[in-house]
Amino acid sequence: FVNTLARMLPSGVHSHLSKRCVSVRRGERNAGRAVLLFADGSTHEADVVIGADGIKSAVRTQSEAACRPFRDDSDWSDT
């Protein structure tokens, strides 16, 4: 699924597959963006974060507080 999703992204859109995200926080310069910290110490700033790491999503846990004002309360896990 993840590889199929990555192939559908427009050119110029960055994806970080097979990386473990350990933290998601608001951007310091732009609060509308997210800053991701990966287990290897690298970081990336993004407009959109998709966590495809299962039902016990580390990305979901980390991002809920950081993105609360922008979060849609729809639950898409049952679709």
JSON list of N, CA, C and O in Angstrom, two decimals, residues 1-10 13 15 17:
[
{"chain": "A", "resi": 1, "resn": "PHE", "atom": "N", "xyz": [0.81, -1.20, 0.00]},
{"chain": "A", "resi": 1, "resn": "PHE", "atom": "CA", "xyz": [0.00, 0.00, 0.00]},
{"chain": "A", "resi": 1, "resn": "PHE", "atom": "C", "xyz": [0.85, 1.26, 0.00]},
{"chain": "A", "resi": 1, "resn": "PHE", "atom": "O", "xyz": [0.59, 2.18, -0.75]},
{"chain": "A", "resi": 2, "resn": "VAL", "atom": "N", "xyz": [1.87, 1.31, 0.85]},
{"chain": "A", "resi": 2, "resn": "VAL", "atom": "CA", "xyz": [2.70, 2.51, 0.97]},
{"chain": "A", "resi": 2, "resn": "VAL", "atom": "C", "xyz": [3.43, 2.80, -0.34]},
{"chain": "A", "resi": 2, "resn": "VAL", "atom": "O", "xyz": [3.49, 3.94, -0.78]},
{"chain": "A", "resi": 3, "resn": "ASN", "atom": "N", "xyz": [3.97, 1.77, -0.96]},
{"chain": "A", "resi": 3, "resn": "ASN", "atom": "CA", "xyz": [4.67, 1.98, -2.24]},
{"chain": "A", "resi": 3, "resn": "ASN", "atom": "C", "xyz": [3.71, 2.46, -3.32]},
{"chain": "A", "resi": 3, "resn": "ASN", "atom": "O", "xyz": [4.07, 3.30, -4.14]},
{"chain": "A", "resi": 4, "resn": "THR", "atom": "N", "xyz": [2.49, 1.95, -3.33]},
{"chain": "A", "resi": 4, "resn": "THR", "atom": "CA", "xyz": [1.48, 2.41, -4.29]},
{"chain": "A", "resi": 4, "resn": "THR", "atom": "C", "xyz": [1.16, 3.87, -4.06]},
{"chain": "A", "resi": 4, "resn": "THR", "atom": "O", "xyz": [1.09, 4.66, -4.99]},
{"chain": "A", "resi": 5, "resn": "LEU", "atom": "N", "xyz": [0.99, 4.26, -2.81]},
{"chain": "A", "resi": 5, "resn": "LEU", "atom": "CA", "xyz": [0.73, 5.66, -2.47]},
{"chain": "A", "resi": 5, "resn": "LEU", "atom": "C", "xyz": [1.89, 6.54, -2.92]},
{"chain": "A", "resi": 5, "resn": "LEU", "atom": "O", "xyz": [1.69, 7.60, -3.51]},
{"chain": "A", "resi": 6, "resn": "ALA", "atom": "N", "xyz": [3.10, 6.12, -2.66]},
{"chain": "A", "resi": 6, "resn": "ALA", "atom": "CA", "xyz": [4.28, 6.91, -3.04]},
{"chain": "A", "resi": 6, "resn": "ALA", "atom": "C", "xyz": [4.37, 7.11, -4.55]},
{"chain": "A", "resi": 6, "resn": "ALA", "atom": "O", "xyz": [4.74, 8.18, -5.02]},
{"chain": "A", "resi": 7, "resn": "ARG", "atom": "N", "xyz": [4.01, 6.09, -5.32]},
{"chain": "A", "resi": 7, "resn": "ARG", "atom": "CA", "xyz": [4.06, 6.21, -6.78]},
{"chain": "A", "resi": 7, "resn": "ARG", "atom": "C", "xyz": [3.02, 7.19, -7.30]},
{"chain": "A", "resi": 7, "resn": "ARG", "atom": "O", "xyz": [3.17, 7.76, -8.37]},
{"chain": "A", "resi": 8, "resn": "MET", "atom": "N", "xyz": [1.96, 7.43, -6.54]},
{"chain": "A", "resi": 8, "resn": "MET", "atom": "CA", "xyz": [0.89, 8.34, -6.95]},
{"chain": "A", "resi": 8, "resn": "MET", "atom": "C", "xyz": [1.20, 9.80, -6.64]},
{"chain": "A", "resi": 8, "resn": "MET", "atom": "O", "xyz": [0.49, 10.69, -7.11]},
{"chain": "A", "resi": 9, "resn": "LEU", "atom": "N", "xyz": [2.23, 10.05, -5.87]},
{"chain": "A", "resi": 9, "resn": "LEU", "atom": "CA", "xyz": [2.56, 11.43, -5.51]},
{"chain": "A", "resi": 9, "resn": "LEU", "atom": "C", "xyz": [3.10, 12.19, -6.72]},
{"chain": "A", "resi": 9, "resn": "LEU", "atom": "O", "xyz": [3.85, 11.64, -7.52]},
{"chain": "A", "resi": 10, "resn": "PRO", "atom": "N", "xyz": [2.73, 13.45, -6.84]},
{"chain": "A", "resi": 10, "resn": "PRO", "atom": "CA", "xyz": [3.27, 14.26, -7.94]},
{"chain": "A", "resi": 10, "resn": "PRO", "atom": "C", "xyz": [4.79, 14.42, -7.82]},
{"chain": "A", "resi": 10, "resn": "PRO", "atom": "O", "xyz": [5.34, 14.32, -6.72]},
{"chain": "A", "resi": 13, "resn": "VAL", "atom": "N", "xyz": [7.22, 16.04, -4.77]},
{"chain": "A", "resi": 13, "resn": "VAL", "atom": "CA", "xyz": [6.71, 15.77, -3.43]},
{"chain": "A", "resi": 13, "resn": "VAL", "atom": "C", "xyz": [7.62, 14.75, -2.78]},
{"chain": "A", "resi": 13, "resn": "VAL", "atom": "O", "xyz": [7.90, 13.70, -3.35]},
{"chain": "A", "resi": 15, "resn": "SER", "atom": "N", "xyz": [8.76, 11.95, -0.06]},
{"chain": "A", "resi": 15, "resn": "SER", "atom": "CA", "xyz": [8.21, 10.93, 0.84]},
{"chain": "A", "resi": 15, "resn": "SER", "atom": "C", "xyz": [9.39, 10.26, 1.55]},
{"chain": "A", "resi": 15, "resn": "SER", "atom": "O", "xyz": [10.47, 10.15, 1.00]},
{"chain": "A", "resi": 17, "resn": "LEU", "atom": "N", "xyz": [9.97, 6.87, 3.18]},
{"chain": "A", "resi": 17, "resn": "LEU", "atom": "CA", "xyz": [9.52, 5.51, 3.44]},
{"chain": "A", "resi": 17, "resn": "LEU", "atom": "C", "xyz": [10.58, 4.77, 4.24]},
{"chain": "A", "resi": 17, "resn": "LEU", "atom": "O", "xyz": [11.77, 5.06, 4.15]}
]
